Coordinates of C-alpha atoms in Angstrom, one line a residue:
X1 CA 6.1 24.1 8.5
X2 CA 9.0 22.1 7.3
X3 CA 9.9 19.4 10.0
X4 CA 9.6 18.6 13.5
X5 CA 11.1 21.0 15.4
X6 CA 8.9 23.8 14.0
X7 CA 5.8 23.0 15.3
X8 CA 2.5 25.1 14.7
X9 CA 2.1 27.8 17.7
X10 CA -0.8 27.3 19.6
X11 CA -1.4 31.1 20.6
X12 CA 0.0 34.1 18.8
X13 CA 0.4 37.3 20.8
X14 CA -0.2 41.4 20.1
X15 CA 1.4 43.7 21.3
X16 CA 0.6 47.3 21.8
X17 CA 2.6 50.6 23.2
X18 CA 3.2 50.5 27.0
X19 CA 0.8 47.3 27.6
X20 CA 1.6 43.5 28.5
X21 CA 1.0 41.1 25.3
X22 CA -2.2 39.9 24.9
X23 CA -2.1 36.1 24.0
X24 CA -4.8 34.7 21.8
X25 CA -5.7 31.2 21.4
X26 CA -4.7 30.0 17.3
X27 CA -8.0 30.4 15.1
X28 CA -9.1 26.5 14.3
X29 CA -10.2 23.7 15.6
X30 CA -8.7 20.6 17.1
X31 CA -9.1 17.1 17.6
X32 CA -7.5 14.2 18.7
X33 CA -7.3 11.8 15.7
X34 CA -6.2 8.8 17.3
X35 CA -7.8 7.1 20.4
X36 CA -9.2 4.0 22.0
X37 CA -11.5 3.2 24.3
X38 CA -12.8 -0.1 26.6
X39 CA -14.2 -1.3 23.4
X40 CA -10.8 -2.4 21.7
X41 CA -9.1 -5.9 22.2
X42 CA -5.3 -5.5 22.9
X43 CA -3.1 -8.0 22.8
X44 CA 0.1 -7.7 24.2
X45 CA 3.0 -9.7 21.5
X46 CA 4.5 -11.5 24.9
X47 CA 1.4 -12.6 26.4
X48 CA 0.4 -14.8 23.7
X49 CA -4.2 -15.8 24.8
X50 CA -4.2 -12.5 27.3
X51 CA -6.2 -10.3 26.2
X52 CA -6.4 -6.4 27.9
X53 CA -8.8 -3.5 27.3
X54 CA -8.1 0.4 27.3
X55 CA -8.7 2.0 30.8
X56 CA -11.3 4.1 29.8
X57 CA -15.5 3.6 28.7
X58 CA -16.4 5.7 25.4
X59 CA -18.1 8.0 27.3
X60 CA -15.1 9.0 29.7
X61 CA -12.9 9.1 26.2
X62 CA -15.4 11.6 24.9
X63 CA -15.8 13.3 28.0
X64 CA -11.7 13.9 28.6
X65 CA -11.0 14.4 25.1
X66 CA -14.0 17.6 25.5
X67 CA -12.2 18.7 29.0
X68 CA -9.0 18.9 27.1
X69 CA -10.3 21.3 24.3
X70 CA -11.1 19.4 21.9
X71 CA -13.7 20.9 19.4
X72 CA -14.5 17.4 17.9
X73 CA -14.1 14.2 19.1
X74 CA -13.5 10.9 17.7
X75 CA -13.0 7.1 18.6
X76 CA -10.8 4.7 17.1
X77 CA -10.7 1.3 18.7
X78 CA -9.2 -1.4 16.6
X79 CA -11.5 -3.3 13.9
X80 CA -14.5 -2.3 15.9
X81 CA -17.0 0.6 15.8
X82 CA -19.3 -0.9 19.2
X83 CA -17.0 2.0 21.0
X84 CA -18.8 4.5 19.0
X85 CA -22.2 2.9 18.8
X86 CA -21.7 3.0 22.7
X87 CA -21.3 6.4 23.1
X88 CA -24.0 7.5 20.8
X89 CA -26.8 4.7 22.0
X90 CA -26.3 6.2 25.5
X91 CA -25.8 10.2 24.3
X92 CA -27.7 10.0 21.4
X93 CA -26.3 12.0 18.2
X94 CA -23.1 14.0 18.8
X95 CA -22.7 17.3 16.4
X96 CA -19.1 17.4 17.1
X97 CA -18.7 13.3 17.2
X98 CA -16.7 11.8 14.2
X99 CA -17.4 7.6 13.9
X100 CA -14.0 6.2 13.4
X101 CA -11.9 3.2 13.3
X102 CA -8.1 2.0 13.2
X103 CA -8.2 -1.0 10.9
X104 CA -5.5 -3.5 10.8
X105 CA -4.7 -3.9 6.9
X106 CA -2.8 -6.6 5.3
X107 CA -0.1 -6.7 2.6
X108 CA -1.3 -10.1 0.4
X109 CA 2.4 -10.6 -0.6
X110 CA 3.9 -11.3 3.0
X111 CA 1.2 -11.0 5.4
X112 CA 2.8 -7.6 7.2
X113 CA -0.3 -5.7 8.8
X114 CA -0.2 -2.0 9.2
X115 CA -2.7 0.0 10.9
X116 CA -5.2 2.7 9.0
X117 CA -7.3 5.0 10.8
X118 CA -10.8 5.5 9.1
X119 CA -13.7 8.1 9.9
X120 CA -17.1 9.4 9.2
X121 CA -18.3 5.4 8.5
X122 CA -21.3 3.7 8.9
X123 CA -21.8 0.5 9.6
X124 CA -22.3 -0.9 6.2
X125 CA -19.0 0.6 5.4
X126 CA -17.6 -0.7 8.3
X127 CA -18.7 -4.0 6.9
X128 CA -17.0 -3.9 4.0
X129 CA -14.1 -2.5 5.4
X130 CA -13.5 -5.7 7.7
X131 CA -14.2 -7.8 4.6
X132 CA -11.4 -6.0 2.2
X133 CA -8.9 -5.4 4.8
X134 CA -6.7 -8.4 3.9
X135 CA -5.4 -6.4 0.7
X136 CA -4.3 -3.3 1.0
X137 CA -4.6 -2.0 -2.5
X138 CA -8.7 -3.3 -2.3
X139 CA -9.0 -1.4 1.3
X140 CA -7.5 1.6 -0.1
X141 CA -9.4 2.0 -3.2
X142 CA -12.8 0.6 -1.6
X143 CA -12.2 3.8 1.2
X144 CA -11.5 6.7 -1.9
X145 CA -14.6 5.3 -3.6
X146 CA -16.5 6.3 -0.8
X147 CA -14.8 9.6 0.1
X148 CA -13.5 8.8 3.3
X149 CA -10.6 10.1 4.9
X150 CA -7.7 7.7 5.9
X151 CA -4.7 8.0 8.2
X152 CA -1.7 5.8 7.8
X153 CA -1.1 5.3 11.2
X154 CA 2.6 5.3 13.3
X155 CA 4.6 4.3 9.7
X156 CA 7.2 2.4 11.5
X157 CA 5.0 0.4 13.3
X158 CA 3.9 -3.0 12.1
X159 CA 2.0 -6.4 14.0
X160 CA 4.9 -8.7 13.5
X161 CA 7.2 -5.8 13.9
X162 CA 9.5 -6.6 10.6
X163 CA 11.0 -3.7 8.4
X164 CA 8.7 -2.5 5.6
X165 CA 10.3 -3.5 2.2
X166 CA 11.1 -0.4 -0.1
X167 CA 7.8 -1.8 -2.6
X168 CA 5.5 -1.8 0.6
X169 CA 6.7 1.7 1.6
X170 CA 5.9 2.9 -2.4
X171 CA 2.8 1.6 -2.0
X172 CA 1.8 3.4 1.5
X173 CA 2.9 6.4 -0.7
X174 CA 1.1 5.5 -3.7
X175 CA -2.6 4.9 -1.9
X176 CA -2.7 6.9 1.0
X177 CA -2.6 10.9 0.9
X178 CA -2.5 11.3 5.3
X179 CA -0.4 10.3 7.0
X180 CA -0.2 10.5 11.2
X181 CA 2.7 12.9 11.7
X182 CA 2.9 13.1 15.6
X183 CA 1.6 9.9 17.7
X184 CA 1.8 11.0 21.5
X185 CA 2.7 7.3 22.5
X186 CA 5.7 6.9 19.9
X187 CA 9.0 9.0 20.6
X188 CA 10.5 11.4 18.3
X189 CA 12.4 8.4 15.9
X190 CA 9.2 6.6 15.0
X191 CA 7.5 10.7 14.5
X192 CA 10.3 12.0 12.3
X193 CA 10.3 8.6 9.8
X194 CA 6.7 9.5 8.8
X195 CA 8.4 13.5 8.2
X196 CA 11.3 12.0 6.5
X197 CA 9.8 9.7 4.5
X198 CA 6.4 11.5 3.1
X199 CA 8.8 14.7 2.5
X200 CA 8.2 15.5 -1.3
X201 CA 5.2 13.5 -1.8
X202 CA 2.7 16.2 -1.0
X203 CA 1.2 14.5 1.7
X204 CA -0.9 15.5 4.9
X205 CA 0.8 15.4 8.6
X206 CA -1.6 15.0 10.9
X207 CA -1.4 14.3 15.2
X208 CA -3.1 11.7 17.5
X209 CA -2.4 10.7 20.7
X210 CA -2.8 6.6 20.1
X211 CA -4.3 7.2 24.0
X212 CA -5.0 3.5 25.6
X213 CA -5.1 5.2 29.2
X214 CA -5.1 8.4 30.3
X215 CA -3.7 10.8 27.6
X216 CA -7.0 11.5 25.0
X217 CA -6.4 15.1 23.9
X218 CA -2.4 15.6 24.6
X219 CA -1.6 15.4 21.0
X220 CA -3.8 16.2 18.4
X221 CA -4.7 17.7 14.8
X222 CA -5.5 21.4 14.0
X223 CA -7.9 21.7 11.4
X224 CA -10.9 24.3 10.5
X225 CA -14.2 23.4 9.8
X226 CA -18.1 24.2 11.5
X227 CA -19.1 20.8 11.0
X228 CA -17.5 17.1 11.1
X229 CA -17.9 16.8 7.5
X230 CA -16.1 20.3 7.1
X231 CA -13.3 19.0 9.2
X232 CA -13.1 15.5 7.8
X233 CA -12.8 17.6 3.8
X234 CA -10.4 20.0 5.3
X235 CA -8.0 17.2 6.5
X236 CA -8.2 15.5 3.4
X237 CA -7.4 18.7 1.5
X238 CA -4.4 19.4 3.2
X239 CA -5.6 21.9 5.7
X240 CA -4.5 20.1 9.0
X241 CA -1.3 20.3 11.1
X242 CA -0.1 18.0 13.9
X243 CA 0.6 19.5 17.4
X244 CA 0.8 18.2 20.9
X245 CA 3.1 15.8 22.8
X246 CA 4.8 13.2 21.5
X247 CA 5.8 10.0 23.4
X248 CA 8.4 8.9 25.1
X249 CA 9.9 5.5 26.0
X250 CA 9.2 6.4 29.6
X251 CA 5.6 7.5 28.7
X252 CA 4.8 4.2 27.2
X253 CA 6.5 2.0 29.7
X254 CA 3.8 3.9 32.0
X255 CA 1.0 3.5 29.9
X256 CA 1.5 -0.6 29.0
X257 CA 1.9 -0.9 33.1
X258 CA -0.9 1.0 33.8
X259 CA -2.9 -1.1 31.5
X260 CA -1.4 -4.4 32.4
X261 CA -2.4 -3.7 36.4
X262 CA -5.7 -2.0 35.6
X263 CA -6.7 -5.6 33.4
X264 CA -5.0 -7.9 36.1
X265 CA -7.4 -5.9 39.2
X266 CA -10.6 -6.8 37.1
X267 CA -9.5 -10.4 36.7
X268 CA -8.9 -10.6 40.5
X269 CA -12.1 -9.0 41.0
X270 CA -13.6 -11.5 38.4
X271 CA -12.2 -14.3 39.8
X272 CA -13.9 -17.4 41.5
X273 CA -11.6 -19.0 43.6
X274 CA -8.3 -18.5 45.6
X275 CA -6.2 -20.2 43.3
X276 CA -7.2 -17.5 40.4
X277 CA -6.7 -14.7 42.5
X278 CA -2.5 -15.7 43.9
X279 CA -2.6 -16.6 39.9
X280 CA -3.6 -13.3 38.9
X281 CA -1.3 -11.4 41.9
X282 CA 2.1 -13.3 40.5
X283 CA 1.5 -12.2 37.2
X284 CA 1.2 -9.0 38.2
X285 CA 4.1 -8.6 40.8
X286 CA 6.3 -10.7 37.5
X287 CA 5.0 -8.1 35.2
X288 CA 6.2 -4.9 38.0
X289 CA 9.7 -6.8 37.7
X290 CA 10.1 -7.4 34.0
X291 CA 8.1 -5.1 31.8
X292 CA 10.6 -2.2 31.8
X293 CA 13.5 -4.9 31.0
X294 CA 11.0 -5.8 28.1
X295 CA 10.2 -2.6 27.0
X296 CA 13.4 -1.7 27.0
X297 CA 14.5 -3.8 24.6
X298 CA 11.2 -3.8 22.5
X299 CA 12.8 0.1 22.2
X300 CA 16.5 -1.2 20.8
X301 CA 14.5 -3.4 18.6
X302 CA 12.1 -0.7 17.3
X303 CA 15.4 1.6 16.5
X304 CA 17.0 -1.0 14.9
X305 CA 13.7 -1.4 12.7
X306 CA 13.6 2.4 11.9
X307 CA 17.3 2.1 10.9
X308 CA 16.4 -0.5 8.5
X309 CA 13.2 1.2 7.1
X310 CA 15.5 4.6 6.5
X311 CA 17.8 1.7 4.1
X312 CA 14.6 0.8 2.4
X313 CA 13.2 4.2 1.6
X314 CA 13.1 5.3 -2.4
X315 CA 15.1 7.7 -3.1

C-alpha cells in the first residue's frame, strides 16, 4: 500500500466456473485505535471555563465498538484511564479489552502540545506517564523502556493550533515509530500529511476514528494477533494497516453540535433555577447560529496550518 487512495480491501472474492463470486471477509483482526468516552474532559478553544464530555459511557463505547466488528476494543480518553477502569470495575476483565490513553505531550522549547495515543498501561505507568509528559523526548523514551506501543496522533493537529517547526517534526520522526494514518474525524488534508510526511521513514500507518459521539468502529486498524498483547506486538512491528472512513468538515461540524447540545441538555437538566435554564437555552440557540460559521473558518485556518507544515517538512 503506497498512499491513500489504495486502501486495504476489506473482502477479497473467488470465483469459480458458472457460479456468482463468493466474497470473504479479509483474514485479521480489527480495532478502532482511537476513541473517547464520558470519561474525557473536552474543552472547546472558544469556550474558554466550559467544559463538555463525550456522548457516550465506557460501556456503550465498548459495546458499539463490539456491534461494529471490532475484534478488540480499546479506550482512549484524554490524560485519564477512569474510562477504562470503568468499564472493567463493572465487566470485570475483558480478553479482547486493550487499556489505553491519548496523552497530551509537551515540546519544553515552546510549549506546543501534541497528542500520543498509549496502550496496554497500568496504572503505575499511567502515573509516570502524566508526570513526564511535559517533555517529549522523556515521555518517548520512558514509553520504549517499557515496551509499549505509541501512536502519534492526527500530525497536523496541535492545542494551540500553531505550525510545527521543521526540528519538532524531526523529532516526531526521530521518537515515534506509529503514526495514526487515517483519523475518521479529520478530512483527507490533515490524513494525507501524516502519508506525506512519514513516507521514507519506515514507519507504521495505523486508523482510528477520534469518535467523541457516535462513530466508535467507522475507522479503524487491521492487525493480526489471538491476544491483545499479540496485537499490540504486531502493530508495533509493522503489521497493521489503516482502513475505514475518514472525516469530513461536515462530519465534524455534526459531531462538535451534537456534543455541544447533548452537554447544554444535561446542564438544563442540572440546573436549579430559571435563570440557569433561559442561560443554558441562549447558549445553545447562539451556538445552532454560529458554530458552522466557526467551524468553517477553524477549517481555512487548519488548511492554512497544513500548508505551512508541508514548508517545514525535511527534505
Amino acid at each position: 500500500m503506497s498512499d491513500l487512495l489504495t486502501p486495504p480491501l476489506e473482502y477479497c472474492t473467488s470465483r469459480t466456473p458458472c457460479a456468482p463470486p463468493v466474497w470473504r471477509r479479509r483474514p485479521g483482526v480489527r480495532i478502532d485505535l482511537h476513541c473517547h468516552s464520558s470519561a474525557s474532559d473536552e474543552r472547546i478553544r472558544y469556550l474558554p471555563g466550559a467544559v463538555f464530555h463525550p456522548l457516550l459511557e465506557p460501556a456503550e463505547t465498548y459495546d458499539l465498538a463490539k456491534s461494529r466488528g471490532m475484534d478488540y476494543v480499546t479506550i482512549t480518553d484524554h490524560d485519564t484511564i477512569d474510562g477504562c477502569k470503568r468499564l472493567l470495575d463493572e465487566r470485570g476483565d475483558l480478553d479482547d479489552f486493550i487499556v489505553g490513553e491519548e496523552v497530551s505531550v509537551r515540546f519544553p522549547e515552546d510549549g506546543t502540545i501534541v497528542h500520543v495515543n498509549v496502550y496496554g498501561i497500568d496504572e503505575a505507568e499511567h502515573a509516570e506517564i502524566q508526570r513526564l509528559r511535559g517533555n517529549i523526548r522523556e515521555f518517548a523514551a520512558y514509553v520504549r523502556s517499557i515496551d509499549k506501543l505509541a501512536v502519534l496522533n492526527h500530525m497536523t493537529w496541535t492545542q494551540q493550533h500553531r505550525v510545527l517547526h521543521r526540528s519538532q517534526i524531526e523529532t516526531m520522526l526521530e521518537l515515534f515509530d506509529v503514526f495514526e494514518g487515517i483519523n475518521g474525524t479529520r478530512s483527507y488534508a490533515h490524513n494525507v500529511f501524516a502519508w506525506y510526511a512519514t513516507r521514507g521513514h519506515g514507519k507504521t500507518l495505523v486508523g482510528g476514528s477520534d469518535s467523541h459521539t457516535h462513530r466508535v468502529g467507522t475507522t479503524y486498524t487491521w492487525t493480526q494477533g489471538a491476544t491483545r498483547e499479540e496485537v499490540l506486538a504486531n502493530i508495533r512491528a509493522g503489521l497493521a494497516e489503516p482502513c475505514g472512513a475518514f472525516g469530513t468538515p461536515e462530519r465534524l461540524r455534526e459531531d462538535v453540535w451534537i456534543l455541544i447540545q447533548r452537554n447544554i441538555e444535561r446542564r438544563i437538566q442540572d440546573a436549579t433555577s430559571a435563570w440557569e435554564r433561559s442561560t443554558c437555552r441562549f447558549v445553545r440557540r447562539l451556538g445552532q447560529l454560529t458554530h458552522p460559521m466557526v467551524l468553517f473558518g477553524y477549517h481555512a485556518r487548519q488548511n492554512m496550518l497544513i500548508r505551512a507544515c508541508l514548508r517545514e517538512l525535511p527534505a
